[in-house]
CSV table of C-alpha atoms and ligand atoms in Angstrom, one decimal:
chain,number,residue,atom,x,y,z
A,1,UNK,CA,-3.7,22.7,-20.8
A,2,UNK,CA,-6.6,21.2,-18.7
A,3,UNK,CA,-7.5,23.1,-15.5
A,4,UNK,CA,-6.9,21.3,-12.2
A,5,UNK,CA,-10.6,21.5,-11.2
A,6,UNK,CA,-11.8,19.6,-14.2
A,7,UNK,CA,-9.1,17.0,-13.6
A,8,UNK,CA,-10.1,16.6,-10.0
A,9,UNK,CA,-13.8,16.1,-11.0
A,10,UNK,CA,-12.8,13.5,-13.5
A,11,UNK,CA,-10.9,11.7,-10.8
A,12,UNK,CA,-13.6,11.9,-8.2
A,13,UNK,CA,-15.5,9.3,-10.5
A,14,UNK,CA,-12.7,7.0,-10.0
A,15,UNK,CA,-11.9,7.7,-6.4
A,16,UNK,CA,-12.5,4.7,-4.1
A,17,UNK,CA,-15.1,6.7,-1.9
A,18,UNK,CA,-17.1,7.6,-5.0
A,19,UNK,CA,-16.4,11.3,-4.5
A,20,UNK,CA,-18.0,11.5,-1.0
A,21,UNK,CA,-16.3,14.0,1.2
A,22,UNK,CA,-13.4,14.5,-1.0
A,23,UNK,CA,-12.0,18.0,-1.9
A,24,UNK,CA,-9.3,19.7,-3.8
A,25,UNK,CA,-6.1,20.0,-1.9
A,26,UNK,CA,-4.1,23.0,-1.3
A,27,UNK,CA,-2.0,22.3,-4.4
A,28,UNK,CA,-5.3,21.9,-6.4
A,29,UNK,CA,-4.3,18.8,-8.0
A,30,UNK,CA,-5.2,15.5,-6.2
A,31,UNK,CA,-7.8,13.9,-4.1
A,32,UNK,CA,-7.6,14.3,-0.3
A,33,UNK,CA,-10.2,13.4,2.2
A,34,UNK,CA,-11.7,16.3,4.2
A,35,UNK,CA,-12.0,14.1,7.3
A,36,UNK,CA,-8.8,12.6,8.8
A,37,UNK,CA,-8.3,9.0,7.7
A,38,UNK,CA,-6.4,6.4,9.4
A,39,UNK,CA,-3.9,4.7,7.0
A,40,UNK,CA,-1.7,1.6,7.7
A,41,UNK,CA,1.0,2.6,5.2
A,42,UNK,CA,1.7,6.1,4.0
A,43,UNK,CA,4.4,6.8,1.3
A,44,UNK,CA,5.7,10.3,1.3
A,45,UNK,CA,7.9,11.7,-1.4
A,46,UNK,CA,9.0,14.9,-3.0
A,47,UNK,CA,8.1,14.3,-6.6
A,48,UNK,CA,5.0,12.7,-8.0
A,49,UNK,CA,6.6,9.5,-9.6
A,50,UNK,CA,9.2,8.9,-6.8
A,51,UNK,CA,6.7,6.6,-5.0
A,52,UNK,CA,6.0,4.7,-8.2
A,53,UNK,CA,9.8,4.3,-8.9
A,54,UNK,CA,10.8,3.5,-5.4
A,55,UNK,CA,8.0,1.6,-3.4
A,56,UNK,CA,4.7,1.2,-5.4
A,57,UNK,CA,5.2,-2.5,-5.4
A,58,UNK,CA,5.2,-2.6,-1.6
A,59,UNK,CA,2.1,-0.3,-1.7
A,60,UNK,CA,0.4,-2.9,-4.1
A,61,UNK,CA,1.3,-6.0,-1.9
A,62,UNK,CA,0.1,-4.2,1.2
A,63,UNK,CA,-3.2,-3.3,-0.4
A,64,UNK,CA,-3.5,-6.9,-1.4
A,65,UNK,CA,-3.0,-7.8,2.3
A,66,UNK,CA,-6.0,-5.6,3.2
A,67,UNK,CA,-4.1,-2.6,4.4
A,68,UNK,CA,-5.1,1.1,3.8
A,69,UNK,CA,-2.5,2.9,1.8
A,70,UNK,CA,-1.9,6.4,0.7
A,71,UNK,CA,0.7,8.8,-0.7
A,72,UNK,CA,1.7,12.3,0.2
A,73,UNK,CA,3.5,14.2,-2.5
A,74,UNK,CA,5.5,17.1,-1.2
A,75,UNK,CA,5.7,19.0,-4.5
A,76,UNK,CA,4.0,19.0,-7.9
A,77,UNK,CA,7.3,18.4,-9.7
A,78,UNK,CA,7.0,21.7,-11.4
A,79,UNK,CA,10.7,21.9,-12.3
A,80,UNK,CA,10.6,18.8,-14.2
A,81,UNK,CA,12.1,19.4,-17.8
A,82,UNK,CA,9.2,17.7,-19.6
A,83,UNK,CA,5.4,18.0,-19.0
A,84,UNK,CA,3.6,20.5,-16.8
A,85,UNK,CA,2.3,20.4,-13.3
A,86,UNK,CA,-1.1,19.9,-14.5
A,87,UNK,CA,-0.2,17.0,-16.7
A,88,UNK,CA,1.8,15.5,-13.7
A,89,UNK,CA,-1.1,15.8,-11.4
A,90,UNK,CA,-3.2,14.0,-13.9
A,91,UNK,CA,-0.6,11.3,-14.3
A,92,UNK,CA,-0.3,11.1,-10.4
A,93,UNK,CA,-4.1,10.6,-10.2
A,94,UNK,CA,-4.0,7.8,-12.9
A,95,UNK,CA,-1.1,6.2,-11.0
A,96,UNK,CA,-3.2,6.4,-7.7
A,97,UNK,CA,-6.0,4.5,-9.5
A,98,UNK,CA,-3.6,1.8,-10.6
A,99,UNK,CA,-2.2,1.6,-7.0
A,100,UNK,CA,-5.7,1.5,-5.4
A,101,UNK,CA,-4.7,4.2,-3.0
A,102,UNK,CA,-7.1,5.3,-0.2
A,103,UNK,CA,-5.6,8.8,-0.3
A,104,UNK,CA,-3.3,10.9,-2.6
A,105,UNK,CA,-2.6,14.4,-1.3
A,106,UNK,CA,-0.2,16.9,-2.6
A,107,UNK,CA,1.3,19.5,0.0
A,108,UNK,CA,2.2,22.0,-2.8
A,109,UNK,CA,5.7,22.7,-1.6
A,110,UNK,CA,8.2,24.4,-3.9
A,111,UNK,CA,10.0,21.8,-6.1
A,112,UNK,CA,13.8,22.3,-5.7
A,113,UNK,CA,13.5,25.0,-3.3
A,114,UNK,CA,11.7,23.4,-0.2
A,115,UNK,CA,13.7,23.4,2.9
A,116,UNK,CA,14.0,20.9,5.9
A,117,UNK,CA,13.1,23.6,8.3
A,118,UNK,CA,10.4,24.3,10.9
A,119,UNK,CA,7.7,25.7,8.5
A,120,UNK,CA,8.0,22.7,6.2
A,121,UNK,CA,8.2,20.2,9.1
A,122,UNK,CA,5.0,21.7,10.5
A,123,UNK,CA,3.2,21.2,7.2
A,124,UNK,CA,4.4,17.5,7.0
A,125,UNK,CA,3.5,16.9,10.6
A,126,UNK,CA,-0.1,18.0,9.9
A,127,UNK,CA,-0.4,15.4,7.2
A,128,UNK,CA,1.2,12.7,9.3
A,129,UNK,CA,-1.2,13.5,12.2
A,130,UNK,CA,-4.1,13.5,9.7
A,131,UNK,CA,-3.4,10.1,8.3
A,132,UNK,CA,-1.7,8.5,11.6
A,133,UNK,CA,0.2,5.8,9.5
A,134,UNK,CA,1.8,2.9,11.3
A,135,UNK,CA,4.6,2.7,8.8
A,136,UNK,CA,5.9,5.5,6.5
A,137,UNK,CA,7.9,4.8,3.3
A,138,UNK,CA,10.0,7.8,2.2
A,139,UNK,CA,12.7,9.2,-0.1
A,140,UNK,CA,16.2,7.9,0.3
A,141,UNK,CA,18.4,10.0,2.7
A,142,UNK,CA,21.0,10.3,-0.1
A,143,UNK,CA,20.4,10.1,-3.8
A,144,UNK,CA,21.3,11.6,-7.2
A,145,UNK,CA,18.6,14.3,-7.1
A,146,UNK,CA,19.4,16.6,-4.0
A,147,UNK,CA,15.7,16.9,-3.4
A,148,UNK,CA,15.4,13.3,-2.6
A,149,UNK,CA,18.0,13.3,0.3
A,150,UNK,CA,16.7,16.6,1.7
A,151,UNK,CA,13.1,15.2,1.6
A,152,UNK,CA,14.4,12.0,3.2
A,153,UNK,CA,15.7,13.9,6.1
A,154,UNK,CA,12.5,16.1,6.3
A,155,UNK,CA,10.4,13.0,6.3
A,156,UNK,CA,12.5,11.4,9.1
A,157,UNK,CA,12.5,14.3,11.4
A,158,UNK,CA,8.9,15.2,10.8
A,159,UNK,CA,7.9,11.7,11.7
A,160,UNK,CA,9.8,12.0,14.9
A,161,UNK,CA,8.5,15.5,15.9
A,162,UNK,CA,5.0,14.4,15.1
A,163,UNK,CA,5.1,12.2,18.1
A,164,UNK,CA,6.0,15.0,20.5
A,165,UNK,CA,2.7,16.2,22.3
A,166,UNK,CA,4.2,19.7,22.8
A,167,UNK,CA,4.6,20.3,19.1
A,168,UNK,CA,1.2,21.9,18.5
A,169,UNK,CA,-0.5,21.7,15.1
A,170,UNK,CA,-4.1,22.2,13.8
A,171,UNK,CA,-6.2,20.3,11.3
A,172,UNK,CA,-7.8,22.1,8.2
A,173,UNK,CA,-10.7,23.2,10.4
A,174,UNK,CA,-8.4,24.7,13.1
A,175,UNK,CA,-8.9,22.0,15.7
A,176,UNK,CA,-5.8,20.8,17.6
A,177,UNK,CA,-4.4,17.5,16.4
A,178,UNK,CA,-3.3,14.6,18.4
A,179,UNK,CA,0.4,13.8,18.3
A,180,UNK,CA,1.3,10.6,16.3
A,181,UNK,CA,4.5,8.8,15.6
A,182,UNK,CA,4.7,6.1,12.9
A,183,UNK,CA,6.3,3.0,14.3
A,184,UNK,CA,8.8,2.7,11.5
A,185,UNK,CA,10.2,4.9,8.5
A,186,UNK,CA,11.7,2.9,5.7
A,187,UNK,CA,13.6,4.8,3.0
A,188,UNK,CA,13.1,3.3,-0.5
A,189,UNK,CA,16.2,3.0,-2.7
A,190,UNK,CA,15.4,4.9,-5.9
A,191,UNK,CA,18.2,6.1,-8.1
A,192,UNK,CA,21.7,5.8,-6.6
A,193,UNK,CA,22.5,2.2,-5.5
A,194,UNK,CA,22.6,1.6,-1.8
A,195,UNK,CA,22.7,-1.7,-0.1
A,196,UNK,CA,19.3,-2.4,1.4
A,197,UNK,CA,18.5,-3.2,5.0
A,198,UNK,CA,15.7,-5.5,3.7
A,199,UNK,CA,14.0,-6.2,0.4
A,200,UNK,CA,10.4,-6.8,-0.3
A,201,UNK,CA,9.3,-9.4,-2.7
A,202,UNK,CA,7.0,-7.7,-5.2
A,203,UNK,CA,6.9,-10.4,-7.9
A,204,UNK,CA,3.1,-10.8,-7.9
A,205,UNK,CA,2.5,-7.1,-8.6
A,206,UNK,CA,5.5,-6.3,-10.7
A,207,UNK,CA,3.5,-5.6,-14.0
A,208,UNK,CA,1.0,-3.2,-12.1
A,209,UNK,CA,4.1,-1.4,-10.7
A,210,UNK,CA,5.4,-0.9,-14.2
A,211,UNK,CA,1.9,0.3,-15.3
A,212,UNK,CA,2.0,2.9,-12.5
A,213,UNK,CA,5.3,4.2,-13.7
A,214,UNK,CA,4.1,4.3,-17.3
A,215,UNK,CA,1.2,6.5,-16.1
A,216,UNK,CA,3.8,9.2,-16.0
A,217,UNK,CA,3.9,9.2,-19.8
A,218,UNK,CA,5.5,12.8,-19.9
A,219,UNK,CA,8.4,11.6,-17.8
A,220,UNK,CA,9.4,8.2,-19.0
A,221,UNK,CA,9.8,6.6,-22.3
A,222,UNK,CA,6.5,6.2,-23.9
A,223,UNK,CA,5.5,5.6,-27.5
A,224,UNK,CA,2.3,7.5,-26.8
A,225,UNK,CA,4.1,10.7,-25.6
A,226,UNK,CA,4.9,12.2,-29.1
A,227,UNK,CA,5.3,15.8,-28.1
A,228,UNK,CA,8.7,17.3,-29.2
A,229,UNK,CA,10.1,17.6,-25.7
A,230,UNK,CA,13.7,17.2,-24.7
A,231,UNK,CA,15.0,13.8,-23.7
A,232,UNK,CA,16.1,13.7,-20.0
A,233,UNK,CA,18.1,11.2,-17.8
A,234,UNK,CA,14.8,9.5,-17.0
A,235,UNK,CA,13.0,9.6,-20.3
A,236,UNK,CA,15.0,7.1,-22.4
A,237,UNK,CA,14.2,3.4,-22.7
A,238,UNK,CA,17.4,2.6,-20.9
A,239,UNK,CA,16.2,4.3,-17.7
A,240,UNK,CA,13.2,2.0,-17.5
A,241,UNK,CA,15.4,-1.1,-18.4
A,242,UNK,CA,17.7,-0.1,-15.4
A,243,UNK,CA,14.7,0.1,-13.1
A,244,UNK,CA,13.8,-3.4,-14.1
A,245,UNK,CA,17.3,-4.5,-13.6
A,246,UNK,CA,17.5,-3.0,-10.2
A,247,UNK,CA,14.3,-4.9,-9.1
A,248,UNK,CA,15.8,-8.1,-10.5
A,249,UNK,CA,19.0,-7.5,-8.6
A,250,UNK,CA,17.2,-7.0,-5.4
A,251,UNK,CA,14.9,-10.0,-6.2
A,252,UNK,CA,18.1,-12.2,-6.8
A,253,UNK,CA,19.3,-11.3,-3.3
A,254,UNK,CA,16.3,-13.4,-1.8
A,255,UNK,CA,15.7,-15.8,-4.6
A,256,UNK,CA,12.8,-14.2,-6.2
A,257,UNK,CA,12.2,-12.5,-9.7
A,258,UNK,CA,11.7,-8.9,-8.3
A,259,UNK,CA,12.0,-7.0,-5.1
A,260,UNK,CA,12.2,-3.4,-3.8
A,261,UNK,CA,14.9,-2.3,-1.4
A,262,UNK,CA,14.6,-0.3,1.7
A,263,UNK,CA,16.9,1.1,4.3
A,264,UNK,CA,15.8,1.6,8.0
A,265,UNK,CA,17.7,3.3,10.7
A,266,UNK,CA,15.7,1.7,13.4
A,267,UNK,CA,16.2,-2.0,14.2
A,268,UNK,CA,13.2,-4.0,12.9
A,269,UNK,CA,11.6,-6.3,15.6
A,270,UNK,CA,10.4,-9.8,14.6
A,271,UNK,CA,7.8,-12.0,16.1
A,272,UNK,CA,7.4,-14.5,13.4
A,273,UNK,CA,10.1,-16.2,11.1
A,274,UNK,CA,7.2,-17.3,8.8
A,275,UNK,CA,6.9,-13.8,7.4
A,276,UNK,CA,10.4,-14.1,5.9
A,277,UNK,CA,11.0,-15.3,2.3
A,278,UNK,CA,12.7,-18.6,2.8
A,279,UNK,CA,14.4,-19.5,-0.6
A,280,UNK,CA,17.5,-21.4,-1.3
A,281,UNK,CA,20.0,-18.6,-2.1
B,301,ZN,ZN1,12.3,12.6,-7.8
């Protein structure tokens, strides 16, 4: 088993900042900038790999559009049947490089046992205020894994509370943080089917999305992962086929090969119909 520190040093070489000003996060496993960084899009999810499954295509598309993107993982996925937290951290860093993320930070909450309570909300609010994203992509509000739904609600409530100036938080150096509320929180549809509010055409980056999922070779079907580990719900070839089928189904709704689906509780405001996919469907 490789210690987290060696992993981090290995990742620094690949980090977009060339290692300048980056440090080990509290969870000791991924790269996070010491200074606050303003992001356009921040994806927040409970398990490393949720983002890759749910919204990595959208992150890749937004990156291509010149946006600054990042991921905050709430836990290290330490209850996963296969692999180890160290291996999953390595996989998350590999996926981050594929997605070209500006930031990937792990908050080190307890997989399975984190709560949507004040203590956890304050930890997440600190991260939201550190990165000041315009848009947050988060876990679904209801899904097969109960962690996903609980995280979805934690994310929604923390984004709202983060906008209240009387909720006081401090940064890593003990300085008071400015309040910040993301303009939108979009919940990505991951495992259980839900009818999307909108779908995002990810056709140009679909292969890269699959690569980011395959970076988690301990979790999903991979010919490279030969250890004698038990099969799980997500480790069979059928699971990956179902993921591809889901994206094709969302794509078909708007007349493109592949799309990701999102649910928003807040009404989306539009200024320009030209941003819409306008296919004959
Ligand atoms: Zn998950």
